[in-house]
């Protein structure tokens, strides 16, 4: 597991842990975040955030938000 992922909404921390990859609904389309991804900040549109951890694939439906990636740390702030 190469990424530290934290997904937060106004209500609570939706997920926090180690993952292999994350797929997010960026403003210009879906994109995948893998280990050693270049630093990025992007807005998110309505869609699904999909992440893969040791237990398999999980998804969270979001209405909007943003993602920040830096040094294998992925922070996602979303409205559900």
Backbone as ProteinMPNN parsed JSONL, in Angstrom:
{"seq_chain_A": "XXXXXXXXXXXXXXXXXXXXXXXXXXXXXXXXXXXXXXXXXXXXXXXXXXXXXXXXXXXXXXXXXXXXXXXXXXXXXXXX", "coords_chain_A": {"N_chain_A": [[0.85, -1.179, 0.0], [0.832, 1.994, -1.104], [-0.069, 4.626, -0.704], [-1.236, 7.202, 1.495], [-4.41, 7.844, 2.443], [-6.933, 10.221, 3.064], [-10.242, 10.954, 3.523], [-12.512, 13.452, 3.932], [-15.616, 14.809, 5.06], [-18.042, 17.438, 5.705], [-19.377, 16.364, 7.883], [-17.885, 14.225, 9.021], [-14.837, 12.214, 9.296], [-14.571, 10.307, 6.565], [-13.009, 8.222, 5.584], [-9.828, 6.906, 6.437], [-6.638, 5.833, 5.827], [-4.291, 3.352, 4.511], [-3.856, 2.888, 1.038], [-3.874, 1.37, -2.276], [-4.527, 2.634, -4.663], [-6.416, 5.426, -5.993], [-9.362, 6.627, -7.462], [-10.751, 9.465, -8.831], [-13.445, 11.839, -9.48], [-12.571, 14.148, -11.396], [-12.784, 17.622, -12.482], [-12.353, 17.76, -15.224], [-12.721, 15.171, -15.94], [-12.484, 11.637, -15.024], [-9.705, 10.651, -12.989], [-6.821, 8.736, -12.086], [-5.0, 8.083, -9.137], [-1.893, 7.053, -8.268], [0.855, 5.455, -6.5], [3.591, 7.657, -5.943], [2.595, 9.743, -7.495], [2.518, 12.823, -9.271], [2.641, 16.016, -7.594], [-0.498, 17.598, -7.017], [-3.406, 19.686, -7.143], [-6.841, 19.571, -7.353], [-10.183, 20.295, -8.409], [-13.256, 18.573, -7.679], [-16.009, 16.928, -9.251], [-19.508, 15.941, -9.243], [-19.835, 12.533, -8.581], [-18.146, 9.367, -8.21], [-15.818, 8.543, -5.696], [-13.364, 6.242, -5.756], [-11.581, 3.79, -4.063], [-8.859, 1.542, -3.374], [-8.056, -0.775, -1.008], [-6.507, -3.037, 1.406], [-8.677, -4.642, 1.837], [-10.16, -4.646, -0.446], [-12.175, -3.105, -3.055], [-13.674, 0.083, -2.614], [-16.233, 2.611, -2.489], [-17.323, 6.019, -2.545], [-19.999, 8.141, -2.942], [-19.998, 11.393, -4.185], [-20.829, 14.911, -4.182], [-19.416, 17.175, -4.751], [-16.111, 18.679, -4.418], [-12.613, 18.701, -3.455], [-9.268, 17.594, -4.261], [-6.046, 16.921, -2.983], [-2.758, 16.064, -3.679], [0.329, 15.01, -2.505], [3.554, 13.894, -2.095], [2.858, 11.105, -1.787], [0.679, 11.335, -0.105], [-2.734, 11.673, 0.085], [-5.276, 13.886, 0.23], [-8.689, 14.349, 0.494], [-11.399, 16.426, 0.302], [-14.821, 16.532, 0.655], [-18.259, 17.11, -0.336], [-21.098, 15.321, 0.406]], "CA_chain_A": [[0.0, 0.0, 0.0], [1.762, 3.088, -1.252], [-0.652, 5.952, -0.489], [-2.009, 7.508, 2.697], [-5.607, 8.529, 1.978], [-7.888, 10.738, 4.044], [-11.425, 11.545, 2.901], [-13.313, 14.122, 4.955], [-16.815, 15.567, 4.692], [-18.364, 18.321, 6.827], [-19.912, 15.602, 8.999], [-16.94, 13.321, 9.68], [-13.805, 11.592, 8.479], [-15.231, 9.196, 5.889], [-12.022, 7.139, 5.497], [-8.421, 7.257, 6.645], [-5.833, 4.624, 5.84], [-3.389, 3.074, 3.4], [-4.505, 2.363, -0.161], [-3.034, 1.161, -3.464], [-4.871, 3.623, -5.694], [-7.645, 6.192, -5.804], [-9.919, 7.194, -8.692], [-11.596, 10.599, -8.447], [-14.143, 12.498, -10.587], [-12.055, 15.5, -11.599], [-13.602, 18.528, -13.271], [-12.188, 17.446, -16.65], [-12.869, 13.73, -16.117], [-11.911, 10.752, -14.009], [-8.283, 10.355, -13.039], [-6.352, 7.774, -11.09], [-3.828, 8.48, -8.36], [-1.084, 5.906, -7.877], [2.046, 5.793, -5.736], [4.537, 8.595, -6.563], [1.896, 10.666, -8.387], [2.995, 14.2, -9.206], [1.792, 16.876, -6.755], [-1.631, 18.184, -7.746], [-4.636, 20.095, -6.465], [-7.882, 19.586, -8.375], [-11.57, 20.272, -7.953], [-13.989, 17.356, -8.007], [-17.412, 17.073, -9.612], [-20.376, 14.862, -8.788], [-19.412, 11.224, -9.06], [-17.709, 8.405, -7.205], [-14.422, 8.372, -5.32], [-13.14, 4.802, -5.625], [-10.245, 3.497, -3.551], [-8.549, 0.124, -3.219], [-7.197, -1.063, 0.135], [-6.255, -4.47, 1.597], [-9.955, -5.347, 1.887], [-10.803, -4.594, -1.754], [-12.594, -1.823, -3.63], [-14.712, 0.815, -1.891], [-16.582, 3.851, -3.179], [-18.124, 7.026, -1.861], [-20.626, 9.075, -3.867], [-19.768, 12.777, -3.766], [-21.476, 15.909, -5.034], [-18.36, 18.115, -5.146], [-15.012, 18.697, -3.469], [-11.296, 18.872, -4.056], [-8.26, 16.612, -3.889], [-4.652, 17.377, -2.95], [-1.808, 14.957, -3.65], [1.709, 15.451, -2.307], [4.437, 12.923, -1.442], [2.082, 9.899, -1.473], [-0.417, 11.648, 0.808], [-3.892, 12.13, -0.684], [-6.341, 14.463, 1.057], [-9.883, 14.64, -0.283], [-12.484, 17.075, 1.045], [-15.998, 16.36, -0.2], [-19.657, 17.228, 0.065], [-21.761, 14.075, 0.006]], "C_chain_A": [[0.895, 1.241, 0.0], [1.233, 4.48, -0.96], [-1.327, 6.039, 0.876], [-3.199, 8.344, 2.246], [-6.453, 8.985, 3.157], [-9.012, 11.412, 3.272], [-12.264, 12.148, 4.014], [-14.501, 14.828, 4.317], [-17.092, 16.512, 5.854], [-18.833, 17.561, 8.073], [-18.854, 14.812, 9.762], [-15.794, 12.947, 8.748], [-14.426, 10.332, 7.888], [-14.31, 7.978, 5.776], [-10.65, 7.707, 5.78], [-7.633, 5.962, 6.711], [-4.96, 4.496, 4.611], [-4.159, 2.431, 2.245], [-3.485, 2.178, -1.272], [-3.254, 2.248, -4.506], [-6.204, 4.267, -5.375], [-8.078, 6.71, -7.167], [-10.909, 8.268, -8.274], [-12.243, 11.233, -9.675], [-13.694, 13.953, -10.742], [-12.963, 16.323, -12.499], [-13.508, 18.231, -14.771], [-12.244, 15.947, -16.915], [-12.231, 12.939, -15.0], [-10.394, 10.712, -14.138], [-7.878, 9.506, -11.852], [-5.08, 8.292, -10.429], [-3.142, 7.207, -7.893], [0.11, 6.391, -7.058], [2.985, 6.663, -6.578], [3.892, 9.493, -7.619], [2.488, 12.065, -8.216], [2.088, 15.017, -8.286], [0.705, 17.543, -7.59], [-2.689, 18.64, -6.755], [-5.679, 20.219, -7.561], [-9.246, 19.643, -7.728], [-12.22, 18.968, -8.412], [-15.431, 17.697, -8.338], [-18.207, 15.912, -9.029], [-19.937, 13.548, -9.413], [-19.007, 10.332, -7.908], [-16.217, 8.502, -6.974], [-14.258, 6.882, -5.035], [-11.722, 4.596, -5.114], [-10.104, 2.007, -3.279], [-7.602, -0.041, -2.032], [-7.05, -2.581, 0.281], [-7.538, -5.29, 1.627], [-10.704, -5.312, 0.55], [-11.16, -3.187, -2.179], [-13.742, -1.232, -2.822], [-15.034, 2.077, -2.682], [-17.452, 4.726, -2.307], [-18.689, 7.95, -2.93], [-20.464, 10.486, -3.327], [-20.494, 13.729, -4.704], [-20.481, 16.961, -5.522], [-17.235, 18.033, -4.125], [-13.706, 19.051, -4.142], [-10.35, 17.818, -3.518], [-6.893, 17.287, -3.93], [-3.773, 16.149, -2.825], [-0.413, 15.536, -3.488], [2.461, 14.381, -1.53], [3.679, 11.702, -0.917], [1.044, 10.094, -0.375], [-1.541, 12.27, -0.013], [-4.951, 12.611, 0.304], [-7.5, 14.847, 0.152], [-10.921, 15.229, 0.639], [-13.707, 17.069, 0.141], [-17.279, 16.781, 0.492], [-20.318, 15.959, -0.435], [-23.098, 14.333, -0.638]], "O_chain_A": [[1.615, 1.506, 0.962], [2.007, 5.437, -0.966], [-1.916, 5.068, 1.352], [-3.017, 9.441, 1.719], [-6.663, 8.243, 4.117], [-8.778, 12.319, 2.473], [-12.681, 11.445, 4.934], [-14.419, 15.364, 3.212], [-16.443, 16.404, 6.894], [-18.701, 18.06, 9.19], [-18.9, 14.728, 10.989], [-15.782, 13.314, 7.573], [-14.766, 9.4, 8.617], [-14.769, 6.839, 5.86], [-10.343, 8.841, 5.414], [-7.913, 5.096, 7.54], [-4.892, 5.401, 3.779], [-4.997, 1.553, 2.448], [-2.39, 2.738, -1.234], [-2.315, 2.722, -5.145], [-7.007, 3.742, -4.604], [-7.248, 7.182, -7.944], [-11.8, 8.018, -7.462], [-11.687, 11.185, -10.772], [-14.365, 14.872, -10.272], [-13.815, 15.775, -13.199], [-14.476, 18.43, -15.504], [-11.86, 15.494, -17.993], [-11.534, 13.485, -14.144], [-9.856, 10.737, -15.245], [-8.487, 9.543, -10.783], [-4.206, 8.863, -11.081], [-3.744, 6.383, -7.204], [0.345, 7.594, -6.941], [3.151, 6.431, -7.776], [4.57, 9.954, -8.537], [2.911, 12.432, -7.12], [0.891, 14.744, -8.204], [0.946, 17.992, -8.711], [-2.849, 18.066, -5.678], [-5.452, 20.881, -8.574], [-9.452, 19.111, -6.638], [-11.798, 18.349, -9.389], [-16.006, 18.633, -7.78], [-17.647, 15.015, -8.399], [-19.698, 13.464, -10.618], [-19.458, 10.509, -6.776], [-15.434, 8.539, -7.924], [-14.939, 6.33, -4.17], [-10.772, 5.155, -5.66], [-11.077, 1.308, -2.995], [-6.488, 0.483, -2.04], [-7.427, -3.327, -0.623], [-7.493, -6.509, 1.46], [-11.781, -5.897, 0.437], [-10.552, -2.209, -1.743], [-14.657, -1.94, -2.403], [-14.205, 2.558, -3.456], [-18.206, 4.252, -1.456], [-17.936, 8.486, -3.742], [-20.752, 10.75, -2.16], [-20.746, 13.407, -5.865], [-20.676, 17.565, -6.576], [-17.384, 17.392, -3.085], [-13.677, 19.616, -5.236], [-10.587, 17.224, -2.465], [-6.62, 18.116, -4.799], [-4.007, 15.293, -1.972], [-0.012, 16.434, -4.229], [2.052, 14.005, -0.431], [3.832, 11.314, 0.241], [0.58, 9.122, 0.221], [-1.337, 13.26, -0.715], [-5.457, 11.834, 1.113], [-7.327, 15.572, -0.828], [-11.289, 14.618, 1.642], [-13.65, 17.537, -0.996], [-17.376, 16.807, 1.719], [-20.116, 15.565, -1.584], [-23.786, 13.391, -1.033]]}, "name": "protein", "num_of_chains": 1, "seq": "XXXXXXXXXXXXXXXXXXXXXXXXXXXXXXXXXXXXXXXXXXXXXXXXXXXXXXXXXXXXXXXXXXXXXXXXXXXXXXXX"}
